[in-house]
Tab-separated table of C-alpha atoms and ligand atoms in Angstrom:
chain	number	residue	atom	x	y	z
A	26	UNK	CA	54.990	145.970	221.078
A	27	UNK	CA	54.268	144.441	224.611
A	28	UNK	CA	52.666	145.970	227.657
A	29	UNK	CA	53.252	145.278	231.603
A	30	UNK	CA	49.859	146.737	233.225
A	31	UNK	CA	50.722	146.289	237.155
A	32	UNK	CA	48.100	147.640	239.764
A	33	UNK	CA	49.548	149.892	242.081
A	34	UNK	CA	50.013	149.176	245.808
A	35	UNK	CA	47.883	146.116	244.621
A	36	UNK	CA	46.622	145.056	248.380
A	37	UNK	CA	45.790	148.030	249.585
A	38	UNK	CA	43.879	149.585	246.684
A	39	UNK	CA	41.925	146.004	247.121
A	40	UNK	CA	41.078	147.499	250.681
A	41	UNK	CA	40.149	150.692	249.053
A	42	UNK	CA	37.531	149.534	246.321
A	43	UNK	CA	34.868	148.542	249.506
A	44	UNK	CA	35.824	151.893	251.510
A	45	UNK	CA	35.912	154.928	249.035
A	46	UNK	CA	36.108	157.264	252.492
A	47	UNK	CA	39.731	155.550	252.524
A	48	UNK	CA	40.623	156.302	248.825
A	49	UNK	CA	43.552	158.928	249.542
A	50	UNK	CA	44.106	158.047	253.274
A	51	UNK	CA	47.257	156.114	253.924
A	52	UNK	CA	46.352	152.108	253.748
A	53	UNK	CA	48.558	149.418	255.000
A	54	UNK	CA	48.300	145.509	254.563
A	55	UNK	CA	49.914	143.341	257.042
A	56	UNK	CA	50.904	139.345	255.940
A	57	UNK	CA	49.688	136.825	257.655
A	58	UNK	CA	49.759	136.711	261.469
A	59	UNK	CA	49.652	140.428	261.287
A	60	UNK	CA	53.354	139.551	261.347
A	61	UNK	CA	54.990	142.390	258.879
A	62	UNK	CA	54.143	144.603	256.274
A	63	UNK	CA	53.339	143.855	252.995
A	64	UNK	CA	51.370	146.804	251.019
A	65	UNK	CA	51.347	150.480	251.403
A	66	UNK	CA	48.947	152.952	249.938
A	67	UNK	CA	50.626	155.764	248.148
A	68	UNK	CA	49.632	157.924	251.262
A	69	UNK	CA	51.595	155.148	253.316
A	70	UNK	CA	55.114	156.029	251.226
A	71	UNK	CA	54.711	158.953	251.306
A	72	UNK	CA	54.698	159.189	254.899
A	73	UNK	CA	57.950	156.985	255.052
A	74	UNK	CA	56.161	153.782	256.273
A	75	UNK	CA	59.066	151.524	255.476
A	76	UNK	CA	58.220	148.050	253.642
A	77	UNK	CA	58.570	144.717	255.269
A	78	UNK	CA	58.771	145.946	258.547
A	79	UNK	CA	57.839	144.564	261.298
A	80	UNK	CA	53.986	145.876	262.555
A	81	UNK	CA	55.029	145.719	266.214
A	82	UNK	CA	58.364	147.952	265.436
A	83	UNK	CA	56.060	150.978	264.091
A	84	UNK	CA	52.470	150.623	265.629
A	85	UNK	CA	53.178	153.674	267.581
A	86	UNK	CA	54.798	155.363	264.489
A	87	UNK	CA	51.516	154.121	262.653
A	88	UNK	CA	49.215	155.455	265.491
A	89	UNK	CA	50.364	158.926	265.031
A	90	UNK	CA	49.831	159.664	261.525
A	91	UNK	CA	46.412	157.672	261.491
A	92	UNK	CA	47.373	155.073	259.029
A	93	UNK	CA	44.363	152.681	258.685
A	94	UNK	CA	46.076	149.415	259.113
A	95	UNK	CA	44.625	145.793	257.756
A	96	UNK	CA	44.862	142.357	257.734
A	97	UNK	CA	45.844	140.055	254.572
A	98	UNK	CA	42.477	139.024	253.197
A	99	UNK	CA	44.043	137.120	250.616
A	100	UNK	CA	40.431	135.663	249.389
A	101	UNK	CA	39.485	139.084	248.339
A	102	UNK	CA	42.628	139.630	246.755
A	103	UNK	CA	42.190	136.777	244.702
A	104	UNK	CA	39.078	137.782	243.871
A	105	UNK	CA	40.185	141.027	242.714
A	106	UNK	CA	42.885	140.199	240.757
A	107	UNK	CA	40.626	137.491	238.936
A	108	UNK	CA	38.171	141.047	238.158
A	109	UNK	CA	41.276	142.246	236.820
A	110	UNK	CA	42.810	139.682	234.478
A	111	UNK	CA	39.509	138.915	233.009
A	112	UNK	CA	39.167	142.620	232.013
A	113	UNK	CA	42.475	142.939	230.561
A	114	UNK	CA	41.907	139.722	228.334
A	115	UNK	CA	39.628	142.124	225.965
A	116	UNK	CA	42.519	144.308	225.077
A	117	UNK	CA	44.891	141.642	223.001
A	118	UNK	CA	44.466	137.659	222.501
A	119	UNK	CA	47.916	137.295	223.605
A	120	UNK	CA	48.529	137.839	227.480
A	121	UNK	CA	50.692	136.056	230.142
A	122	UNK	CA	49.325	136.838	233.429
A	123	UNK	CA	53.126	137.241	235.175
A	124	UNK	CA	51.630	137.619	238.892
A	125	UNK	CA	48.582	138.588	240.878
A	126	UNK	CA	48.813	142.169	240.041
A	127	UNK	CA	50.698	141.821	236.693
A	128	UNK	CA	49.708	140.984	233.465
A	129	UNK	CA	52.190	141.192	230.055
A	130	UNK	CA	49.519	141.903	226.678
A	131	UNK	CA	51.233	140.967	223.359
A	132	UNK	CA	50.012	143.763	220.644
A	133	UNK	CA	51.818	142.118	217.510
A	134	UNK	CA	49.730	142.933	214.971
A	135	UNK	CA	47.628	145.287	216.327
A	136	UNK	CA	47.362	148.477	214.702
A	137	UNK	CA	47.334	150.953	217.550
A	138	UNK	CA	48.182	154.563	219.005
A	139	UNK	CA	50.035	153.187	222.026
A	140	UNK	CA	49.261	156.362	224.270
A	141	UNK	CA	45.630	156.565	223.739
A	142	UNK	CA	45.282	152.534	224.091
A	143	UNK	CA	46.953	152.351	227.348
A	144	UNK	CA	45.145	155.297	228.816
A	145	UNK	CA	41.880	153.397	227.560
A	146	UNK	CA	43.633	149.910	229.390
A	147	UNK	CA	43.722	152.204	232.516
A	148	UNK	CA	40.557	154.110	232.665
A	149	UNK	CA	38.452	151.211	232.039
A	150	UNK	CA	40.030	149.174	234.939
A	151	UNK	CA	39.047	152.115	236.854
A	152	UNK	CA	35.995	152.334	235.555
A	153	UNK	CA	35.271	148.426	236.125
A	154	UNK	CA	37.627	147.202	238.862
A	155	UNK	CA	38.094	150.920	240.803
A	156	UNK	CA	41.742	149.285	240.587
A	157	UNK	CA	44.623	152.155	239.671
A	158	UNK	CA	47.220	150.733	237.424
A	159	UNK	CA	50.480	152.133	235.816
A	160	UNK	CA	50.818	150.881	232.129
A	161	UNK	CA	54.254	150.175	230.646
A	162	UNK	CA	54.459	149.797	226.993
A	163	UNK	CA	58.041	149.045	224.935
A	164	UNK	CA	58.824	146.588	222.533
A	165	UNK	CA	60.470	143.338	224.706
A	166	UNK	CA	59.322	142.307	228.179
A	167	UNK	CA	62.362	143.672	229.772
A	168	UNK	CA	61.565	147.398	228.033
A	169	UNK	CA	58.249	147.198	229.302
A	170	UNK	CA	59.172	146.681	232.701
A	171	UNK	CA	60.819	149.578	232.954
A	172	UNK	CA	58.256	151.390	231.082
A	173	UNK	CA	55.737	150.487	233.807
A	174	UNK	CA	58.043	151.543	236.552
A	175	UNK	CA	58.447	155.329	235.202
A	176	UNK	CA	54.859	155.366	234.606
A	177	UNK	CA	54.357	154.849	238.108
A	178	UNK	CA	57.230	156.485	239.676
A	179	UNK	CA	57.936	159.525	236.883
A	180	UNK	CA	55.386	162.187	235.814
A	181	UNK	CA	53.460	160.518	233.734
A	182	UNK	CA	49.295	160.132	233.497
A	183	UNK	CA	50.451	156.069	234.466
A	184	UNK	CA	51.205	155.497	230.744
A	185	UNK	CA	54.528	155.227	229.378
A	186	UNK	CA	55.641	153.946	226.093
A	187	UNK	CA	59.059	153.366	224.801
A	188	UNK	CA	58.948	153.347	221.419
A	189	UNK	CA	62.366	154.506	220.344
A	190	UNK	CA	66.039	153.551	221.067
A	191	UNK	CA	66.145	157.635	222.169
A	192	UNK	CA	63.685	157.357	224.550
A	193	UNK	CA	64.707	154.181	226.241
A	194	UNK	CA	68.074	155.404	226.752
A	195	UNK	CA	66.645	158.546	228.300
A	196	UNK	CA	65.198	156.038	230.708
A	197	UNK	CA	67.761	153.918	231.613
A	198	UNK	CA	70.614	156.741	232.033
A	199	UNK	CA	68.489	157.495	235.235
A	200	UNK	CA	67.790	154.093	236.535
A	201	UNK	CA	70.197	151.795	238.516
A	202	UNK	CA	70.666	148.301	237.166
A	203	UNK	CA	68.845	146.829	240.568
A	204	UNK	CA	65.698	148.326	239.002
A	205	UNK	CA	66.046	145.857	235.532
A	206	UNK	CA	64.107	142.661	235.634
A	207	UNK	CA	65.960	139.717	236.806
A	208	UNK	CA	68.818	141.995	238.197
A	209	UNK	CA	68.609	140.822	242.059
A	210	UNK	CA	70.960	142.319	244.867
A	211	UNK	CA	73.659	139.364	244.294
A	212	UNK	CA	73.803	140.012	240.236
A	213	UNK	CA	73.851	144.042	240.898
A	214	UNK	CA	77.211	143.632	243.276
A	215	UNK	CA	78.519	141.301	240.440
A	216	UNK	CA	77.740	144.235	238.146
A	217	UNK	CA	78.856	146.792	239.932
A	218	UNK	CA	82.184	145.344	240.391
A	219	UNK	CA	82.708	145.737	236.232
A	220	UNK	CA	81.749	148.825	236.429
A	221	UNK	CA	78.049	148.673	235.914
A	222	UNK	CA	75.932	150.598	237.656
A	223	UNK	CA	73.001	152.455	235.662
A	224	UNK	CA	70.758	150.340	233.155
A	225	UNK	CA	72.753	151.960	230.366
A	226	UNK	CA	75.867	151.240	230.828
A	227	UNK	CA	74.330	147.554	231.132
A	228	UNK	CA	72.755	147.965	227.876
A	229	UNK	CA	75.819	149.480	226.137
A	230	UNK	CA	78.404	146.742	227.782
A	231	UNK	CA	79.124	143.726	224.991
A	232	UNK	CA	76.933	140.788	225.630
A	233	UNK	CA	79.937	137.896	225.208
A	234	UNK	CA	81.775	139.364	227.700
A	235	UNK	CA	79.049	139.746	230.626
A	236	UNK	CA	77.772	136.828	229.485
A	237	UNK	CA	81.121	134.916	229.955
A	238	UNK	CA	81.231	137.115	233.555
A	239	UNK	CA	77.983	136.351	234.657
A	240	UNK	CA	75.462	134.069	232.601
A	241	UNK	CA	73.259	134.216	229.399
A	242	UNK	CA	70.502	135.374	231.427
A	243	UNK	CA	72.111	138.775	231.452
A	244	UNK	CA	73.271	138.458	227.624
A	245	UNK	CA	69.484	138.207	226.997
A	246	UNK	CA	68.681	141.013	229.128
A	247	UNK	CA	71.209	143.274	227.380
A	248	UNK	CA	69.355	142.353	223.922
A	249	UNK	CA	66.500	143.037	225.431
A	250	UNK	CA	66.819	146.664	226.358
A	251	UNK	CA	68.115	147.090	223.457
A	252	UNK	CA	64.915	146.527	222.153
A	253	UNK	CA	65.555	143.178	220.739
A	254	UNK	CA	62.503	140.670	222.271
A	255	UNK	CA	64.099	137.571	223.606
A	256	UNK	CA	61.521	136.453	226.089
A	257	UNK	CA	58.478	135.252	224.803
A	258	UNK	CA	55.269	135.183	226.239
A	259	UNK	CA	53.776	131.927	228.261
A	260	UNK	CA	50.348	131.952	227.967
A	261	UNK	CA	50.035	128.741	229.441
A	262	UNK	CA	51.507	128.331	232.918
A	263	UNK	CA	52.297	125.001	233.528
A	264	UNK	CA	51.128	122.801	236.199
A	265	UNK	CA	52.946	122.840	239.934
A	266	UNK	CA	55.559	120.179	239.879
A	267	UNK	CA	54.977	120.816	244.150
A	268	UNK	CA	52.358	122.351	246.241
A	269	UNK	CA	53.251	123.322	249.498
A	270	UNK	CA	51.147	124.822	252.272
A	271	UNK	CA	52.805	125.925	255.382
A	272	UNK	CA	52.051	128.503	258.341
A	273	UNK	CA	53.193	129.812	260.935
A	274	UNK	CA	50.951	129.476	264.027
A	275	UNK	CA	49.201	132.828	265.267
A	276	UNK	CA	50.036	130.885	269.061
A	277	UNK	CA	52.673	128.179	269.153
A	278	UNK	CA	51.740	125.197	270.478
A	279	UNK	CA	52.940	122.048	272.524
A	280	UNK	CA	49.657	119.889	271.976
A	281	UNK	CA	49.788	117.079	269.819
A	282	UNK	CA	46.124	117.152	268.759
A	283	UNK	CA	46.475	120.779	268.052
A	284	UNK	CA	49.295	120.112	265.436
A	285	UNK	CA	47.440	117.490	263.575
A	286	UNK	CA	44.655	119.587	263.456
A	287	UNK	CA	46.853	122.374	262.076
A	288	UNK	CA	48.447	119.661	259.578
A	289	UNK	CA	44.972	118.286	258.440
A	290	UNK	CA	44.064	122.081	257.811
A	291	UNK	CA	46.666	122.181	255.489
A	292	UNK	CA	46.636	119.017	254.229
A	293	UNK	CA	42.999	119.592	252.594
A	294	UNK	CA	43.899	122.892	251.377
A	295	UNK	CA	47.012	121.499	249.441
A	296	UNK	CA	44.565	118.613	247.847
A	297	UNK	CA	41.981	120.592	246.546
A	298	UNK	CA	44.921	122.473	244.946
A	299	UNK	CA	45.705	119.630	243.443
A	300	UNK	CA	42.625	118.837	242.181
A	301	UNK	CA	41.879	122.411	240.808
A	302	UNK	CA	45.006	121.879	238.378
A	303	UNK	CA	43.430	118.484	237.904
A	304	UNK	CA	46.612	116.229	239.052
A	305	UNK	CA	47.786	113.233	241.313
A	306	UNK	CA	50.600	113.251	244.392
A	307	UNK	CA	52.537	110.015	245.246
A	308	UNK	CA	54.634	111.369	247.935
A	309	UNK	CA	54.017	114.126	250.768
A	310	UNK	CA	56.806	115.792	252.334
A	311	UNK	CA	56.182	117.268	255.998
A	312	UNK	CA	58.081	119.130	258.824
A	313	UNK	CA	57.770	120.674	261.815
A	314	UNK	CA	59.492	123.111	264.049
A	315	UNK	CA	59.916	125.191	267.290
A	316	UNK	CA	61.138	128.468	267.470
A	317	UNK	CA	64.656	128.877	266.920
A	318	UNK	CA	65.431	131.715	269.008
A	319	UNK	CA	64.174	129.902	271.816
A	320	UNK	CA	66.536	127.434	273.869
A	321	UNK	CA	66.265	123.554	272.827
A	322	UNK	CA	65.283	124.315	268.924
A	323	UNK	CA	64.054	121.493	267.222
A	324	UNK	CA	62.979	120.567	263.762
A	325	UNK	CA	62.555	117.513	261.493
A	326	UNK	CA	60.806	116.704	258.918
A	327	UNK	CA	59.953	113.311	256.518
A	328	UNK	CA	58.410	111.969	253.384
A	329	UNK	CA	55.799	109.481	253.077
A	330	UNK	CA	55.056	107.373	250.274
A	331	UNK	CA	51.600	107.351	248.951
A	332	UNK	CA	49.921	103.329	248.788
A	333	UNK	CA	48.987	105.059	244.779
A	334	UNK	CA	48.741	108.363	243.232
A	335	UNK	CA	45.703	110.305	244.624
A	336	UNK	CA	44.087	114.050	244.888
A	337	UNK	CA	41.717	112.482	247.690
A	338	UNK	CA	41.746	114.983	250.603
A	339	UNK	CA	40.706	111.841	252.941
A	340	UNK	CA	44.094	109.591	252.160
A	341	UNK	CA	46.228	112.778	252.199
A	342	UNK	CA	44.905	113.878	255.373
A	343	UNK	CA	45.337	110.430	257.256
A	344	UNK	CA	48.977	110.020	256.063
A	345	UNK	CA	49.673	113.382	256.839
A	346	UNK	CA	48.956	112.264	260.780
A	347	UNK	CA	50.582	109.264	260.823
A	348	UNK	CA	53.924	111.357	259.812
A	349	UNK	CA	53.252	114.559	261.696
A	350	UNK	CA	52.754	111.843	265.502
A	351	UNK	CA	55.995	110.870	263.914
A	352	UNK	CA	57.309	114.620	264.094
A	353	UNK	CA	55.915	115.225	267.481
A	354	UNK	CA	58.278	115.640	270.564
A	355	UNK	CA	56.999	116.006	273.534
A	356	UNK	CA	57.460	119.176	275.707
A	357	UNK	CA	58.588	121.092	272.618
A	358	UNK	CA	56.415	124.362	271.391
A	359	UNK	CA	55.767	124.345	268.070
A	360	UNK	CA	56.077	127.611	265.883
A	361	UNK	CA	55.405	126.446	262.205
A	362	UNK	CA	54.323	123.239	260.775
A	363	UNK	CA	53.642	122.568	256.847
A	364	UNK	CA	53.096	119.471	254.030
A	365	UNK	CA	54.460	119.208	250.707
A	366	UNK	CA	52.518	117.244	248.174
A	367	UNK	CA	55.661	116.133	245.553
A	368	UNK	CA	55.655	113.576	242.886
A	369	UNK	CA	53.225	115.484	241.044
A	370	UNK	CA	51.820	114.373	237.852
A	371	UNK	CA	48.481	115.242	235.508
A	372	UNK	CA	45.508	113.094	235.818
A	373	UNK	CA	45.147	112.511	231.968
A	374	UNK	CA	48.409	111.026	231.156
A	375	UNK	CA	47.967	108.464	234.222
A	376	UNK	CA	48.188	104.807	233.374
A	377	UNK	CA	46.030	103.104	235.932
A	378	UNK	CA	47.080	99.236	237.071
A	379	UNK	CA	44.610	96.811	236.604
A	380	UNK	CA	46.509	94.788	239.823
A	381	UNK	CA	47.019	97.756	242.379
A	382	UNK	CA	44.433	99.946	243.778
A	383	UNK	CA	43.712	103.574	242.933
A	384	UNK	CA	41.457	106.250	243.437
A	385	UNK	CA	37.893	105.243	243.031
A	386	UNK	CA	35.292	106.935	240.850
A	387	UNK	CA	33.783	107.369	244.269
A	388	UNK	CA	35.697	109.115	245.675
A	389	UNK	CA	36.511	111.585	242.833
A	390	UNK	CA	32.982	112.012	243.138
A	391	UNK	CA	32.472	113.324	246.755
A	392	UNK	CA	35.584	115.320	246.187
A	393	UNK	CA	34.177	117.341	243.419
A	394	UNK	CA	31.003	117.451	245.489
A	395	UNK	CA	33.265	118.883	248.052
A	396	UNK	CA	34.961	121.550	245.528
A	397	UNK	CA	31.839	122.770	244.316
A	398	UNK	CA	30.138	123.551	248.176
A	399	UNK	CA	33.405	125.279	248.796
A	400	UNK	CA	33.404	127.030	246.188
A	401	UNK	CA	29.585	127.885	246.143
A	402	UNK	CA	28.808	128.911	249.656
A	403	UNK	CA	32.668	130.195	250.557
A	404	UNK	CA	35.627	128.184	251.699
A	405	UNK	CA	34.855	126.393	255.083
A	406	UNK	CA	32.342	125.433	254.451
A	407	UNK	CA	32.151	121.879	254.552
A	408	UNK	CA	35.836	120.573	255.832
A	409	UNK	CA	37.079	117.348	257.136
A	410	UNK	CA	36.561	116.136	260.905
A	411	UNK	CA	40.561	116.248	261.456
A	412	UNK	CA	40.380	119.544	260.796
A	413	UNK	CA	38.717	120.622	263.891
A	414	UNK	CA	35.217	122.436	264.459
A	415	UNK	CA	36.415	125.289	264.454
A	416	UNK	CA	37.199	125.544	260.490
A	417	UNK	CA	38.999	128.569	260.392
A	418	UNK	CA	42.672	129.132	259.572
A	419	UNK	CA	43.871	129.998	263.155
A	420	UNK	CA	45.799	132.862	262.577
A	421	UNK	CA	46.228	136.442	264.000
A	422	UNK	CA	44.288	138.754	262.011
A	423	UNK	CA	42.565	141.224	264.355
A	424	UNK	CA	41.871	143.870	261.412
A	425	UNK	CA	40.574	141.351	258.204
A	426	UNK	CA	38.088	143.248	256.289
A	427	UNK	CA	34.599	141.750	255.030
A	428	UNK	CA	34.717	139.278	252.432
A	429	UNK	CA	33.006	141.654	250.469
A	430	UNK	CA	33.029	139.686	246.728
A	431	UNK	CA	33.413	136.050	248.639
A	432	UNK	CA	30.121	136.101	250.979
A	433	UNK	CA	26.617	137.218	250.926
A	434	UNK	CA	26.738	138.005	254.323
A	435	UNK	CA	29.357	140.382	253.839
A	436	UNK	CA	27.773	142.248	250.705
A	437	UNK	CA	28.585	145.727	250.749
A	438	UNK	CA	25.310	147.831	251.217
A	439	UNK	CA	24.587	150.857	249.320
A	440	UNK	CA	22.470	153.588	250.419
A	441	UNK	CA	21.102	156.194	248.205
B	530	MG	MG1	51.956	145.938	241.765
């Protein structure tokens, strides 16, 4: 048997842990630039706040029923989520962490009653985290999926387990086939033009034929709510192939030292990516553009090759510049700029030439040096000239919350 424990409303709960007076108020997260939103609290829904609106489009709305609105503080998110993982590790050696706010736990093996140890998974990430979580439990990935959706959308305590072909079916006779894992918008009109609509009748169709219709994707999803596990578990992610960092600016701008500081700023956040996976670029892609729903749209972008393979922020940075003054046009207002790092490949399988240069031991040194301060005393804190003094990401984010778990400064204080 397999569980899918997914936090509910993920961001906003985050928001909730530090500010218990906001525990059954309705929380909303905006993305970044404050642009559109991105998490409601169960209060939020239920209020009809849709999803992936645009802020501007329902302030008022927002104003009126008091919803307590916040920036993306993706840092304590992280953090979070990290709280999270680590505590469900204890309840099976066998996990695939699937997203932030979603972790599959392989129980083969385990001798267990099902109801009683997912109501322990989810009191004691209460009790830890303060994080609420529905807990889906069903014997294939797919199963479990939909497990965890009833638990949080049916009457349940947040636990539901599927543990016979009876009560699966139940499920799936009420649940549309845009609701199964892997069944997107395109695949569901595909579907529903054979006749499919509810998860059953997907289940019950005969896996040649759809598979002949559509692809074996959808063969193996039949199997699998059918209780048959097809997809395994991948407990070991494996390393980006690319690593891209782009933004949109929080003010668009037509100043060419501006956008190099913007691309710098991302140019040092993709490398110590790199590093933290413990890898080597050869090639940076990198683009720019203006608004396009503004008159005389431009955009362009280029790669650079690398002089060798590097993770050194310094190199990355400097050839970064070179091609964004390349990008720059003059007069234009720029609205988003971003850098690719491609050619990816691990450190410990890289043959060194005893005729070229590469990265010197130096220079791994001051970048660990550099890691380690960041990571110590909170990001920003040491960065790279190019980057500007300022340091911060400059984007819109007039409601960001402390970094409660990320800063000392920001400790939450307790009074008794
Ligand atoms: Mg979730």
């Amino acid at each position: 048997m397999m569980a899918l424990v997914d936090c509910n409303s993920c961001y906003a709960s985050c928001e909730q842990i530090f500010r218990p007076d906001l525990r059954d108020k309705p929380v909303i997260v905006l993305s970044n630039n404050d642009g559109c939103i991105i998490a409601r609290s169960k209060e939020a829904k239920k209020l009809g706040v849709p999803d992936l609106q645009p802020f501007f489009k329902v302030e008022e709305q927002l104003k009126k029923h008091r919803v307590v609105v916040f920036s993306a503080n993706f840092r304590l998110y992280g953090d979070i989520s990290n709280q999270v993982m680590t505590t469900l590790r204890d309840f099976s050696p066998h996990v695939e962490q699937y997203s932030i706010d979603e972790m599959f736990l392989d129980f083969s093996g385990m001798q267990l009653d099902l109801n009683e140890y997912g109501s322990i998974i989810k009191q004691t990430l209460w009790q830890n985290v303060r994080m609420p979580v529905g807990v889906g439990i069903a014997p294939t990935k797919t199963l479990s999926k939909l497990a965890n959706h009833a638990a949080k959308n049916m009457k349940t305590s947040g636990v539901a387990v599927l543990d016979s072909p009876l009560k699966w079916q139940w499920l799936q006779k009420r649940l549309p086939i845009n609701k199964i894992w892997g069944v997107g918008k395109r695949l569901s009109q595909r579907l529903n033009a054979l006749g499919i609509h509810s998860a059953y009748q997907l289940a019950q169709a005969d896996p040649h034929f759809i598979r002949k219709q559509t692809s074996i994707n959808v063969e193996r999803t039949i199997r699998e709510l059918n209780g048959e596990a097809c997809i395994g578990l991948d407990e070991q992610p494996a390393p980006k192939k690319e690593i891209f960092v782009t933004r949109s600016f929080g003010k668009k701008t037509g100043s060419k030292e501006e956008l190099l500081r913007h691309i710098s700023r991302y140019a040092a956040a993709a490398a110590e990516k790199l590093r933290s996976q413990n890898s080597f670029c050869s090639s940076l892609y990198l683009f720019a553009f203006t608004s396009e729903f503004k008159p005389g749209f431009y955009s362009n972008s280029l790669v650079i090759k690398l002089p060798y393979p590097t993770s050194n922020s310094t190199l990355i940075i400097s050839h970064a510049k070179t091609g964004m003054s390349r990008l720059y046009q003059p007069g234009s207002l720029f609205a988003k700029c971003g850098i690719g790092l491609l050619d990816i490949r691990d450190r410990n399988f890289y043959q060194y030439d005893l005729f070229s240069p590469g990265q010197q031991a130096q220079t791994d040194d001051l970048m660990l040096m550099i890691d380690q301060v960041n990571q110590r005393y909170g990001r920003d804190s040491l960065t790279f000239g190019a980057e500007g003094l300022t340091g911060k990401w400059t984007m819109r984010q007039h409601r960001l919350s402390p970094s409660y778990t990320s800063s000392w400064l920001d400790l939450p204080r307790v009074f008794c």
